[in-house]
Coordinates of C-alpha atoms in Angstrom, one line a residue:
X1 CA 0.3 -13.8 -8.4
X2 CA 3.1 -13.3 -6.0
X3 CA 2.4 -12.3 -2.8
X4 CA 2.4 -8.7 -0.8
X5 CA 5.1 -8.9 1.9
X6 CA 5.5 -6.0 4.8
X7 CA 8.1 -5.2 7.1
X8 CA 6.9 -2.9 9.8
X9 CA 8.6 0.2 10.4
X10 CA 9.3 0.6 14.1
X11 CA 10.7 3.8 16.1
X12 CA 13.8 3.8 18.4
X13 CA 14.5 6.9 19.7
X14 CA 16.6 7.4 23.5
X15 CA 17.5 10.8 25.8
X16 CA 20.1 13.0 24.2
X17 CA 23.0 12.4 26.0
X18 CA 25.8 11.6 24.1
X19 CA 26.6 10.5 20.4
X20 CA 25.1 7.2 21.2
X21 CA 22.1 8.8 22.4
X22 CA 21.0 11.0 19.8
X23 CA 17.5 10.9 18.5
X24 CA 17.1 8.4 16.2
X25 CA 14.6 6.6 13.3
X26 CA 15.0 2.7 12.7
X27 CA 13.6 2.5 9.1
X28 CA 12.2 -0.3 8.0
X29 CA 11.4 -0.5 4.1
X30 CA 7.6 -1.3 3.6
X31 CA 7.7 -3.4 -0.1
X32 CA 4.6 -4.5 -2.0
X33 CA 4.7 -6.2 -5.3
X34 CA 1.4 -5.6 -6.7
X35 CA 0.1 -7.7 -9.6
X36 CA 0.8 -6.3 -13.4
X37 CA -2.2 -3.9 -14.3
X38 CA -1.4 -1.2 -17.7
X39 CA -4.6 0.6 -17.1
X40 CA -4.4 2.1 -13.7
X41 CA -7.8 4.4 -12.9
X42 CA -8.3 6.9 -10.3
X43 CA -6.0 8.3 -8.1
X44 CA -2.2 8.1 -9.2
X45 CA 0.7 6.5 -7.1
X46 CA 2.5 9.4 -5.2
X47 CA 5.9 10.0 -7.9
X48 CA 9.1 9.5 -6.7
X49 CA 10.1 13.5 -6.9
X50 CA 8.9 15.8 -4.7
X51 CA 8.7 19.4 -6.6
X52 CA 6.0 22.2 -5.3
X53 CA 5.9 25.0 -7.8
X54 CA 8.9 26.4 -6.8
X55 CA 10.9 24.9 -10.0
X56 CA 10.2 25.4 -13.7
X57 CA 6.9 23.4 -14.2
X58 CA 7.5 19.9 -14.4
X59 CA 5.4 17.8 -16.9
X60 CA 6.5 14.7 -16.8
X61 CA 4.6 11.8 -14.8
X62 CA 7.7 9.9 -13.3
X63 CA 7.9 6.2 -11.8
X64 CA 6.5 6.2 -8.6
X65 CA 7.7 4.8 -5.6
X66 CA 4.0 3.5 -3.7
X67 CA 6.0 0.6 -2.5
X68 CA 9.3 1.4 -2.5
X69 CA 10.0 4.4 0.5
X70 CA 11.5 4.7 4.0
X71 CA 9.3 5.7 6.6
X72 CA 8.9 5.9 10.5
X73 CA 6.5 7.0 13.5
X74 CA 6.3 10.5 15.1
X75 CA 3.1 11.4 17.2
X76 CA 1.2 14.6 17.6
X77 CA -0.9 15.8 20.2
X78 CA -1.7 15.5 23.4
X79 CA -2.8 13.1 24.4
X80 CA -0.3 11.5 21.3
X81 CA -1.7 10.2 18.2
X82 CA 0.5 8.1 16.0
X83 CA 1.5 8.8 12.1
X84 CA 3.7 6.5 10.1
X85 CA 5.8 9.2 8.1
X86 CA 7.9 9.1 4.8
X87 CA 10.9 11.4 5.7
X88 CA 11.6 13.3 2.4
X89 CA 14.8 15.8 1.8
X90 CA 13.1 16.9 -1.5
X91 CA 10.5 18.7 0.5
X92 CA 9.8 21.2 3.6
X93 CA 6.8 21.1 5.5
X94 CA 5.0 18.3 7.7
X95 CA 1.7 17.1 6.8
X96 CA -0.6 14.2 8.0
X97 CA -4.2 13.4 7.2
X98 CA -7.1 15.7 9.3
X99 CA -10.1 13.5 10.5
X100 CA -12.4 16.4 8.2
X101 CA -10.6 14.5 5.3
X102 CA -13.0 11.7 4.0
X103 CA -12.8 9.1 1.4
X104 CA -9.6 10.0 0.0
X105 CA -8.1 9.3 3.4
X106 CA -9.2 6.0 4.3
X107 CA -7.0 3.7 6.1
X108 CA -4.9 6.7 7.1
X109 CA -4.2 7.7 11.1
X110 CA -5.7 10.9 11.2
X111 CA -5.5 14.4 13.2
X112 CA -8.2 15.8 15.1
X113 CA -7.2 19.3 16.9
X114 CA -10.4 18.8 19.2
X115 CA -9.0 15.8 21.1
X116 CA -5.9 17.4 21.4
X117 CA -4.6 19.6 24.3
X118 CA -1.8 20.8 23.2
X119 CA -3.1 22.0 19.9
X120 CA -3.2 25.9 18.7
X121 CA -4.9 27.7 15.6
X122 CA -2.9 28.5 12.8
X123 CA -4.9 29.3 10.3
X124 CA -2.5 29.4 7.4
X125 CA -3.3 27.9 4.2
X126 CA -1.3 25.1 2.9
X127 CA -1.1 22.8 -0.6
X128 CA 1.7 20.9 -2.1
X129 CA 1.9 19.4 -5.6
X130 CA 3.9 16.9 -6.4
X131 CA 5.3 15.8 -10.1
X132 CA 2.7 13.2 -10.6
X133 CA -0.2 16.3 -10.0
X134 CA -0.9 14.4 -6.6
X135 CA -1.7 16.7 -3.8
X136 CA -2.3 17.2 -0.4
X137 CA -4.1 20.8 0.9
X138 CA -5.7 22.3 4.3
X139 CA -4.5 24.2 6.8
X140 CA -2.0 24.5 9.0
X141 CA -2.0 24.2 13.2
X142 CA 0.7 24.4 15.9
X143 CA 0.5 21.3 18.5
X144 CA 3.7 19.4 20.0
X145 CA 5.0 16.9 17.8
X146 CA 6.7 13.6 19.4
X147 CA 9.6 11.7 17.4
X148 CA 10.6 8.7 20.7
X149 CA 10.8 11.1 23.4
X150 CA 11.7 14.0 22.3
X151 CA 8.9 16.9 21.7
X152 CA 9.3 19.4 19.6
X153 CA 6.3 22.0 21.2
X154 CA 4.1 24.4 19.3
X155 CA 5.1 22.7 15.7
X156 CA 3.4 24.2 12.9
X157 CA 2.6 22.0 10.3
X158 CA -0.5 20.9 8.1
X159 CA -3.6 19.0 8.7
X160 CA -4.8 18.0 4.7
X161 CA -8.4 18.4 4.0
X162 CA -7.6 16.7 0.6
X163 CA -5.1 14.6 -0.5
X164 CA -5.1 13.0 -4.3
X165 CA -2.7 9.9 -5.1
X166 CA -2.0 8.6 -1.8
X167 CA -4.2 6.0 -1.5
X168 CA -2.2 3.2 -2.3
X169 CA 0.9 4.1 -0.2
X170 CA 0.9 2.8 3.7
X171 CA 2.5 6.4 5.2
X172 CA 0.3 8.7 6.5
X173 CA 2.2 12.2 6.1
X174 CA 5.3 13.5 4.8
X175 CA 8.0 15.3 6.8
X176 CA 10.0 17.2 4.9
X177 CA 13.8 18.1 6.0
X178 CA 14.8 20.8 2.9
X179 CA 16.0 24.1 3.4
X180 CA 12.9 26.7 5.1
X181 CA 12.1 28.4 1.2
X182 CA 10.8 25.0 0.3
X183 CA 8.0 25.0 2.9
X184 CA 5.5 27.4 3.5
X185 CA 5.9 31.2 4.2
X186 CA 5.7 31.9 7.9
X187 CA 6.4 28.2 9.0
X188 CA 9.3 26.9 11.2
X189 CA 10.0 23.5 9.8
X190 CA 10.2 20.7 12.4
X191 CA 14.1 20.1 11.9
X192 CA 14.9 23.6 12.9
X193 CA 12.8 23.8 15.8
X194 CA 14.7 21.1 16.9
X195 CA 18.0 23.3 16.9
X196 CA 16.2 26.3 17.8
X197 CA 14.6 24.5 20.9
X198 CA 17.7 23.1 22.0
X199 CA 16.2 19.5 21.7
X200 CA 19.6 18.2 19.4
X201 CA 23.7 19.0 19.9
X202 CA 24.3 20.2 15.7
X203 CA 22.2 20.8 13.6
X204 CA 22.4 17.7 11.6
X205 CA 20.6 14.9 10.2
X206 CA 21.7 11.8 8.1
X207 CA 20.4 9.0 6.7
X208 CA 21.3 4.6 6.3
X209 CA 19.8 2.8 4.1
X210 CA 20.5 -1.0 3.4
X211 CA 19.7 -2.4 0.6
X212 CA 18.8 -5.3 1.3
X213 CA 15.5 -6.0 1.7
X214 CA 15.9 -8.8 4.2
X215 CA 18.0 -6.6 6.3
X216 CA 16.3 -5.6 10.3
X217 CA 16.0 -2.7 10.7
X218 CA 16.2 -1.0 7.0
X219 CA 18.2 2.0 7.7
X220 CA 18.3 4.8 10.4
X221 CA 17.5 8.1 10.1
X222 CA 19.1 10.3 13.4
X223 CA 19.0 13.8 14.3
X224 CA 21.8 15.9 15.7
X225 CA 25.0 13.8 14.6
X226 CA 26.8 11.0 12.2
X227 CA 26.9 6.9 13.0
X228 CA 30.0 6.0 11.8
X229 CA 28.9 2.4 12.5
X230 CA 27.2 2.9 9.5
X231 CA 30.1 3.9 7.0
X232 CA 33.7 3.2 6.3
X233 CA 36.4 5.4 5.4
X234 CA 36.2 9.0 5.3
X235 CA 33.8 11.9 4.5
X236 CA 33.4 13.6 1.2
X237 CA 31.6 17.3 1.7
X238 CA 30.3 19.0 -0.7
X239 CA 29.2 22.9 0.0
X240 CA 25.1 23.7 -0.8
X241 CA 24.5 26.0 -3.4
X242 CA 21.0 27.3 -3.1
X243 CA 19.4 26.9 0.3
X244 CA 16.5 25.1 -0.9
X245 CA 16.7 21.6 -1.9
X246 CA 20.1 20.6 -0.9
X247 CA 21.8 20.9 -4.0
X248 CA 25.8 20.9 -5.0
X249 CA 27.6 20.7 -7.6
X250 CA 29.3 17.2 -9.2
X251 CA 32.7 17.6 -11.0
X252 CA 31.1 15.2 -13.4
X253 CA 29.7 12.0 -14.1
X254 CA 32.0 9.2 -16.1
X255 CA 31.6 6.1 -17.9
X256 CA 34.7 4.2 -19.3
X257 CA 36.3 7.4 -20.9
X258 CA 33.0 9.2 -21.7
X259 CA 32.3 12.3 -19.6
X260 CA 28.5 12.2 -18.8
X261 CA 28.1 15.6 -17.8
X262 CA 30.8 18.2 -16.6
X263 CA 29.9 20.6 -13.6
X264 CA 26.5 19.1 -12.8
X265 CA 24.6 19.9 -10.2
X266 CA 22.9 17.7 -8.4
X267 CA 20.4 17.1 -5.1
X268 CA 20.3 14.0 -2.7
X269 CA 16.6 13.4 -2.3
X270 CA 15.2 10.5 -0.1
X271 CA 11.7 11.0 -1.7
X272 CA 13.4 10.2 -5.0
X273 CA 13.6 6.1 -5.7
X274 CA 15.8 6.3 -9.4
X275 CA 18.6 8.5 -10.3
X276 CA 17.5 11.4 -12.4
X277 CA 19.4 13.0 -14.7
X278 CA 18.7 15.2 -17.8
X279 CA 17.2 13.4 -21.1
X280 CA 20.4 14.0 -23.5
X281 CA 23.1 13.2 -20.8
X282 CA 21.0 10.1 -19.5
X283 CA 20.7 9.1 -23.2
X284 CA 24.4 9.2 -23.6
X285 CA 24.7 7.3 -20.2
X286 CA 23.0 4.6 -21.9
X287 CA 24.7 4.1 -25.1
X288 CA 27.5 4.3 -23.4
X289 CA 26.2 1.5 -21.0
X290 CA 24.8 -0.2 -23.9
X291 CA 21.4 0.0 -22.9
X292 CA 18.3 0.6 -25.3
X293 CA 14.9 3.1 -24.3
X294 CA 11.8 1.2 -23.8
X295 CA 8.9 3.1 -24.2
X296 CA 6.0 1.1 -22.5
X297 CA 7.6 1.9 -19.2
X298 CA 10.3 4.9 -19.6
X299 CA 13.0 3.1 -18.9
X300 CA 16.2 1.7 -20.5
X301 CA 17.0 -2.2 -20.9
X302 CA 19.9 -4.1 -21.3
X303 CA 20.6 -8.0 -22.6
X304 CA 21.2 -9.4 -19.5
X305 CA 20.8 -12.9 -20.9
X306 CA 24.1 -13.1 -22.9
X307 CA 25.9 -10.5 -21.8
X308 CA 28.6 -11.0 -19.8
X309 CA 28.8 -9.0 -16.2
X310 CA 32.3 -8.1 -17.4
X311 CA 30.7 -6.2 -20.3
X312 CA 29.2 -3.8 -18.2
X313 CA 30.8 -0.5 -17.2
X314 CA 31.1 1.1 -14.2
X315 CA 29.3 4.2 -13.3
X316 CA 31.2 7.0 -11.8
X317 CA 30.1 10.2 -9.7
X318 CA 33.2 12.7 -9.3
X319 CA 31.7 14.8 -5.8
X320 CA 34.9 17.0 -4.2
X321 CA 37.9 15.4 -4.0
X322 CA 36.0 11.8 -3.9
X323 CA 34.6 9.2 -6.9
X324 CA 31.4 7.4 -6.2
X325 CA 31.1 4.0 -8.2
X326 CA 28.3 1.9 -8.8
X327 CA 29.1 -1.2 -10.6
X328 CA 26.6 -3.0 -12.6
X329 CA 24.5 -5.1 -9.9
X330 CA 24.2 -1.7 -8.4
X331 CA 22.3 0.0 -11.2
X332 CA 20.5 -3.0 -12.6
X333 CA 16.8 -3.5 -11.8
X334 CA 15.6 -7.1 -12.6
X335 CA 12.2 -8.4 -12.9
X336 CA 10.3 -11.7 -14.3
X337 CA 7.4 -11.0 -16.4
X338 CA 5.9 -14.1 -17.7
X339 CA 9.1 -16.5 -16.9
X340 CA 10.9 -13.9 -19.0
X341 CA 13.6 -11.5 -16.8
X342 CA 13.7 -8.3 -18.1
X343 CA 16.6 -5.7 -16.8
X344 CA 16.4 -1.9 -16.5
X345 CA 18.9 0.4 -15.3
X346 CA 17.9 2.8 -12.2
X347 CA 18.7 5.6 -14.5
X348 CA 15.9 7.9 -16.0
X349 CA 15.9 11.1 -18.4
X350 CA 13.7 13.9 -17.0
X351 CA 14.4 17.8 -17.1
X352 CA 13.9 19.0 -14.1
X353 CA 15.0 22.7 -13.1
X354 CA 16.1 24.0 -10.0
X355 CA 15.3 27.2 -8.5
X356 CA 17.2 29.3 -11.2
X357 CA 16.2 27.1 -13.9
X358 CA 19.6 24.9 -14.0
X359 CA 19.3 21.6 -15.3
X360 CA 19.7 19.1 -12.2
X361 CA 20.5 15.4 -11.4
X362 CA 18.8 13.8 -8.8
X363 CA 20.7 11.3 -6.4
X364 CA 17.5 9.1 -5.1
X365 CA 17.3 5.9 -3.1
X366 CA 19.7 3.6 -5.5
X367 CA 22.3 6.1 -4.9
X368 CA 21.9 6.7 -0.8
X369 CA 22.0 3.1 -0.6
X370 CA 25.3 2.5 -1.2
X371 CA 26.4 6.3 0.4
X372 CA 25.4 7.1 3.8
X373 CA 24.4 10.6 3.5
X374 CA 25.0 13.6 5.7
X375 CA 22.9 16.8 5.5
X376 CA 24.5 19.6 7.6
X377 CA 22.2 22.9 8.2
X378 CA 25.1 24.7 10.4
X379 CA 28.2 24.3 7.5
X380 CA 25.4 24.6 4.4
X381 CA 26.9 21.7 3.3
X382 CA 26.3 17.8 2.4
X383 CA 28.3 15.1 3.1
X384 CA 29.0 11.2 1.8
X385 CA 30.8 8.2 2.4
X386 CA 30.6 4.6 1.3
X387 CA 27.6 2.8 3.1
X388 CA 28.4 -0.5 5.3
X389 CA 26.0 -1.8 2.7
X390 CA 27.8 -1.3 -0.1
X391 CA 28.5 -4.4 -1.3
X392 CA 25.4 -6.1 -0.6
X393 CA 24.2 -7.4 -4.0
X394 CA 20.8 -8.0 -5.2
X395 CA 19.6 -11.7 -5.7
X396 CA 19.0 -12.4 -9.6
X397 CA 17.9 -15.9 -11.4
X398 CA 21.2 -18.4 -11.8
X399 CA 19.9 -18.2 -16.4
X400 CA 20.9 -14.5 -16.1
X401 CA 24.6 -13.8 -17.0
X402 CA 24.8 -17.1 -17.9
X403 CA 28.1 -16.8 -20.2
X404 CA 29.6 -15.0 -17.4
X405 CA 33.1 -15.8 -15.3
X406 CA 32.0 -14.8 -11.8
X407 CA 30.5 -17.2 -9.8
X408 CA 27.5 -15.7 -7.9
X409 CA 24.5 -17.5 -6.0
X410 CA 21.3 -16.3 -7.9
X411 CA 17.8 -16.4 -6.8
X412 CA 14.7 -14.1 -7.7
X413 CA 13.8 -11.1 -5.5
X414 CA 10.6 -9.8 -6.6
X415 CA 11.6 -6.2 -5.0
X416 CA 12.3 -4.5 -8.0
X417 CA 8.8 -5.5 -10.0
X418 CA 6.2 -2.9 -8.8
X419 CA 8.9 -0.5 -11.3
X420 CA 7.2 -1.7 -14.2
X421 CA 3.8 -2.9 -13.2
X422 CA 2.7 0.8 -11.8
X423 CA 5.4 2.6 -14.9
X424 CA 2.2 2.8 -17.5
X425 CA 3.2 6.0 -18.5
X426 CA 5.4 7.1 -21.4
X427 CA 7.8 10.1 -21.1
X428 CA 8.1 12.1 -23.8

């Protein structure tokens, strides 16, 4: 049985005084690899979307992401009590654990308004569903939320009563940075009360995320401006076309000379481990790839026993006047299962509707890993450019490949298992 490792998540925020200044989140990536189990009872592992109703129903169960997620610590209250957050694009309001909630809450920080001075009655109801039918419901209060030093004062957001399928994951809340119609009607999400308090120059976030899983800190997460320690070469914007998730539209999505789709949209969601896409065109990615559907865990395979790495096409993502390429150690997830490897692609069918019932793609973690991603409330519009990171590889087992002419140092990282061992679900 291989063992859990952690990697804390720690907070480094300064005074806004300058670009170098500006509020920011070190992110650490908290990884489990939990041991292989097909028949998981009771509550669910959170999925790796993050859709509340707003959107066509969605009825698939999708891979989840219990130990795969950025996160980071805010406080609330005064006197401050600590949260460790997951910071989600794919979703609007705050939430943390109240101290009414009970069992389904244990060995979560949790908020109690009575010990807080600061805190005001709200009294608006709140619930979110997610696409795995977890949950989290209560109520909502005003108190001032801390993120470093910088308070954010009379934040609404919501104390759960209930939450269902969080008990595995090691966040407490969720604080959600989509557009206002995501959230809750009558709320002021946190990020603009941040602008409209005057606590941050622009009214922009963006997000680093390394890959690597070695790598101290994990990625960053600031408020109010761009690192460009964290990127080279320029920025590719592309304009938001429904204020609600932040969603724009791809020219289209290539491999070798097959178009994928043509005038796609797509979203850049954090809470979102794999790229989604739409069943047929994610089909057609695959056969194009070469890759075959395995049913036991909804994901596609490929030989990557025999196969040279040569063999393997690049993926392409035409966004404005830019190409985004991931090449094949980019989009290949590798496992051991039984002294056997096994490879999947981070690519997965699903049809998931935006707000007018469009068929979207979802840009999730393996894409934002190589792209450091800017999301820009002021100009409506999101921005990318090729992550610092981008050419970190992951580590795979020196058998793998073995006919192939590049010479690369292989080793096992067991990262990438949980994908499978928690996957028990087929999508039809």
């Amino acid at each position: 049985m291989l063992n859990l490792y952690i990697i804390v998540f720690l907070l480094l925020i300064t005074n806004i005084s300058s670009s170098s200044d500006l509020p920011r989140i070190s992110c650490y990536r908290i990884s489990g690899v939990p041991t292989r189990n097909n028949d998981i009872e009771g509550e669910t592992y959170k999925s790796s979307l993050r859709f509340i109703g707003k959107t066509s129903p969605v009825t698939e169960i999708l891979i989840n992401q219990a130990n795969f997620y950025w996160i980071g610590l805010i406080s609330i209250g005064t006197p401050k009590r600590t949260f460790r957050i997951d910071f989600d694009t794919g979703s609007t309001d705050l939430w943390v654990p109240s101290i009414q909630c009970h069992s389904s809450c244990e060995n979560k920080a949790k908020y109690d308004s009575n010990k807080s001075n600061t805190s005001r009655a709200n009294g608006a109801a709140f619930r979110i569903v997610y696409g795995d039918g977890s949950f989290a419901n209560g109520v909502f209060v005003n108190d001032t939320v801390t993120i470093g030093n910088l308070s954010i004062l009379n934040q609404a957001f919501a104390q759960a009563k209930n939450i269902s399928g969080f008990s595995t994951s090691t966040f407490d809340g969720v604080l959600g940075l989509a557009y206002s119609s995501l959230g809750t009607s009558g709320q002021t999400s946190i990020f603009y009360n941040m602008w409209q308090q005057g606590l941050i120059t622009n009214p922009i976030f963006s997000f680093y995320f390394n890959p690597d899983p070695d790598a101290y800190p994990g990625g960053e997460l600031i408020f109010g401006d761009v690192d460009p320690t964290k990127y080279s070469g320029s920025i590719t914007y592309a304009n938001v076309i429904i204020h609600a998730y932040w969603e724009f539209m791809m020219n289209n999505i290539q491999v070798n000379n097959t178009i994928i789709c043509s005038n796609c949209r797509a979203i850049l969601d954090t809470g979102t481990t794999l790229i989604i896409g739409p069943k047929i065109q994610i089909a057609l990615l695959h056969r194009t790839i070469g890759a075959i559907f395995d049913e036991e865990t909804g994901l596609y395979m490929v030989d990557c026993y025999t196969r040279l790495l040569s063999s393997f096409p690049d993926v392409n993502f035409s966004i404005g006047n830019s190409t985004f390429t991931l090449s094949v150690l980019q989009y290949l997830l590798i496992f051991n299962d039984d002294d056997k490897y096994i490879c999947y692609t981070v690519f997965q069918g699903v049809n998931l509707h935006d707000n007018t019932g469009a068929l979207i793609w979802i840009l999730g973690d393996y894409f934002l890993n190589r792209f450091y991603s800017i999301y820009d409330l002021n100009l409506n519009r999101i921005g990318l450019a090729k992550s610092i990171s981008y050419d970190y590889f992951q580590l795979s087992p020196i058998s793998l490949f073995t006919y192939s002419n590049k010479t690369i140092q292989f080793s096992f990282n067991p990262i990438f298992i949980w994908l499978l061992f928690v996957c028990n679900i087929l999508l039809k």
